[in-house]
Short mmCIF file of C-alpha atoms in Angstrom, two decimals:
data_model
loop_
_atom_site.label_atom_id
_atom_site.label_comp_id
_atom_site.label_asym_id
_atom_site.label_seq_id
_atom_site.Cartn_x
_atom_site.Cartn_y
_atom_site.Cartn_z
CA MET A 3 153.11 140.45 164.56
CA LYS A 4 156.72 139.78 164.62
CA GLN A 5 158.27 138.96 161.44
CA ALA A 6 159.20 136.06 162.32
CA GLU A 7 156.09 135.34 164.22
CA LYS A 8 154.61 136.75 160.04
CA ILE A 9 156.21 133.76 158.48
CA ILE A 10 155.50 131.69 161.16
CA ALA A 11 151.35 132.80 160.36
CA GLU A 12 151.64 132.09 155.97
CA SER A 13 154.04 128.94 157.00
CA ILE A 14 150.61 127.20 158.59
CA ASP A 15 148.81 128.90 155.92
CA TYR A 16 150.67 127.23 153.38
CA LEU A 17 150.33 123.95 155.35
CA VAL A 18 146.44 123.86 154.84
CA ALA A 19 146.81 124.32 151.58
CA HIS A 20 149.37 122.15 150.28
CA TYR A 21 149.34 119.26 153.20
CA ASP A 22 148.41 116.80 150.55
CA GLU A 23 151.04 117.63 148.45
CA GLY A 24 153.04 115.70 150.36
CA LEU A 25 154.64 118.39 152.49
CA ASP A 26 159.25 118.03 154.06
CA LEU A 27 160.80 120.08 156.63
CA ASP A 28 163.05 120.98 154.50
CA ARG A 29 160.84 122.46 151.42
CA LEU A 30 158.71 124.75 153.70
CA ALA A 31 161.99 125.23 156.00
CA ARG A 32 163.64 126.56 152.24
CA ARG A 33 160.25 128.32 151.57
CA ALA A 34 160.06 130.77 154.56
CA GLY A 35 164.34 131.60 154.17
CA TYR A 36 165.54 129.59 157.15
CA GLU A 37 167.26 126.31 157.61
CA PRO A 38 165.46 122.83 158.51
CA THR A 39 166.59 123.04 161.95
CA TYR A 40 165.87 126.35 163.08
CA PHE A 41 162.75 126.39 161.86
CA GLN A 42 161.38 123.85 163.19
CA LYS A 43 162.68 124.48 166.92
CA LEU A 44 160.77 128.30 165.59
CA PHE A 45 157.69 126.42 164.44
CA ARG A 46 157.55 124.04 167.59
CA GLU A 47 157.83 127.35 169.56
CA LYS A 48 155.02 129.59 168.00
CA VAL A 49 152.88 127.41 167.59
CA GLY A 50 153.18 124.39 170.26
CA ILE A 51 153.78 120.92 167.34
CA SER A 52 155.70 120.02 164.58
CA PRO A 53 155.41 121.16 160.91
CA LYS A 54 154.59 117.40 160.85
CA ARG A 55 152.36 117.32 162.96
CA LEU A 56 150.00 119.85 162.26
CA ILE A 57 150.17 118.02 158.47
CA GLN A 58 148.31 114.81 160.48
CA TYR A 59 145.84 117.37 161.98
CA MET A 60 145.01 119.42 158.08
CA HIS A 61 144.63 115.00 156.56
CA ALA A 62 142.34 113.62 160.97
CA ARG A 63 140.72 116.77 159.31
CA HIS A 64 140.21 115.38 155.79
CA ALA A 65 139.11 112.00 156.61
CA HIS A 66 136.39 113.39 159.67
CA GLU A 67 134.68 115.40 156.95
CA LEU A 68 134.59 112.03 154.78
CA LEU A 69 133.05 110.25 157.40
CA GLN A 70 130.44 112.87 158.79
CA GLU A 71 129.49 112.48 154.54
CA GLY A 72 128.78 108.98 154.97
CA GLU A 73 131.66 107.35 153.93
CA THR A 74 133.19 104.30 154.80
CA THR A 75 136.14 104.40 157.31
CA LEU A 76 138.04 102.25 154.67
CA ALA A 77 136.71 104.98 151.72
CA ALA A 78 138.31 107.66 153.88
CA ALA A 79 141.23 106.58 155.00
CA HIS A 80 141.85 106.00 150.94
CA GLU A 81 140.55 109.02 150.51
CA ALA A 82 142.90 111.14 153.08
CA GLY A 83 145.77 109.66 151.21
CA LEU A 84 146.37 106.63 154.63
CA SER A 85 146.72 103.11 153.46
CA GLY A 86 143.02 101.45 155.19
CA ALA A 87 141.25 102.16 158.38
CA GLY A 88 143.96 100.47 160.95
CA ARG A 89 146.22 103.86 160.23
CA LEU A 90 143.33 105.93 160.16
CA TYR A 91 142.05 105.02 163.75
CA ASP A 92 145.84 105.34 164.86
CA LEU A 93 145.34 108.59 163.45
CA PHE A 94 141.98 110.04 164.91
CA VAL A 95 142.69 108.07 168.44
CA SER A 96 146.12 110.75 167.91
CA CYS A 97 144.85 113.82 166.39
CA HIS A 98 141.13 113.38 167.45
CA ALA A 99 141.24 111.87 170.71
CA VAL A 100 137.61 109.65 168.77
CA THR A 101 138.21 106.56 167.36
CA PRO A 102 136.56 106.99 163.70
CA GLY A 103 133.96 105.21 164.90
CA HIS A 104 132.69 107.73 167.30
CA VAL A 105 132.69 110.71 164.30
CA ARG A 106 130.68 108.30 161.27
CA PHE A 107 128.02 107.79 164.03
CA GLY A 108 127.91 111.86 165.24
CA GLY A 109 129.46 111.42 169.26
CA THR A 110 126.30 109.73 170.50
CA GLY A 111 127.08 110.55 174.24
CA ALA A 112 130.31 112.55 174.34
CA THR A 113 130.60 115.55 175.78
CA VAL A 114 132.31 118.81 175.24
CA ILE A 115 133.86 121.15 176.63
CA TYR A 116 135.10 124.31 174.93
CA GLY A 117 137.14 127.60 175.87
CA PHE A 118 138.92 130.07 173.98
CA HIS A 119 142.39 130.54 174.59
CA PRO A 120 144.69 134.25 173.75
CA SER A 121 148.14 132.66 171.37
CA PRO A 122 150.66 135.02 169.98
CA LEU A 123 149.28 134.21 166.75
CA GLY A 124 145.02 134.60 167.42
CA GLU A 125 142.57 133.97 169.36
CA ILE A 126 141.86 129.89 169.64
CA LEU A 127 139.38 127.97 170.60
CA VAL A 128 140.01 124.59 172.81
CA ALA A 129 137.27 121.71 172.51
CA GLN A 130 138.04 118.57 174.58
CA THR A 131 136.00 115.55 175.43
CA ASP A 132 135.89 112.72 178.20
CA PHE A 133 138.89 110.61 175.52
CA GLY A 134 141.17 114.63 175.30
CA VAL A 135 141.61 117.21 173.33
CA CYS A 136 139.39 116.60 169.78
CA TYR A 137 139.11 120.57 168.24
CA LEU A 138 142.36 122.41 168.53
CA GLY A 139 141.47 125.89 165.59
CA PHE A 140 142.61 129.91 164.96
CA LEU A 141 139.35 131.67 164.65
CA VAL A 142 140.28 133.37 162.00
CA ASP A 143 138.16 136.38 160.52
CA ARG A 144 135.24 134.91 162.70
CA ASP A 145 134.02 136.23 166.61
CA ARG A 146 133.00 133.53 168.46
CA LYS A 147 129.36 133.36 167.45
#
């Protein structure tokens, strides 16, 4: 793996661990040793999304887990750091291609199609429903089982 790819992979790990700390592009770029505009461009080139978008996905993931544990939509929104259920709805539609209600009730009636794909940072699993892409994740220290 090239040095830039190692830095981006480490930045992803950092974002995943600290997404709820109000990270901004300047802080992330400085941490990686790059100027913000270049870091943003490099991150998008290697990952396919911006650091901000990855942070949004992490908030959506947290809210997703809360909904699956039985939390109400409003409680999950607040716990995930959002101002209300409307923000949670927008976040889920844009990140997961489903509504919070679909998640809360186990995706009843949804068909999920998935596949494994290589990327410069490792193999990824992509899944989609009729609504769009519902999951994208790296297979870190895991196999396809």
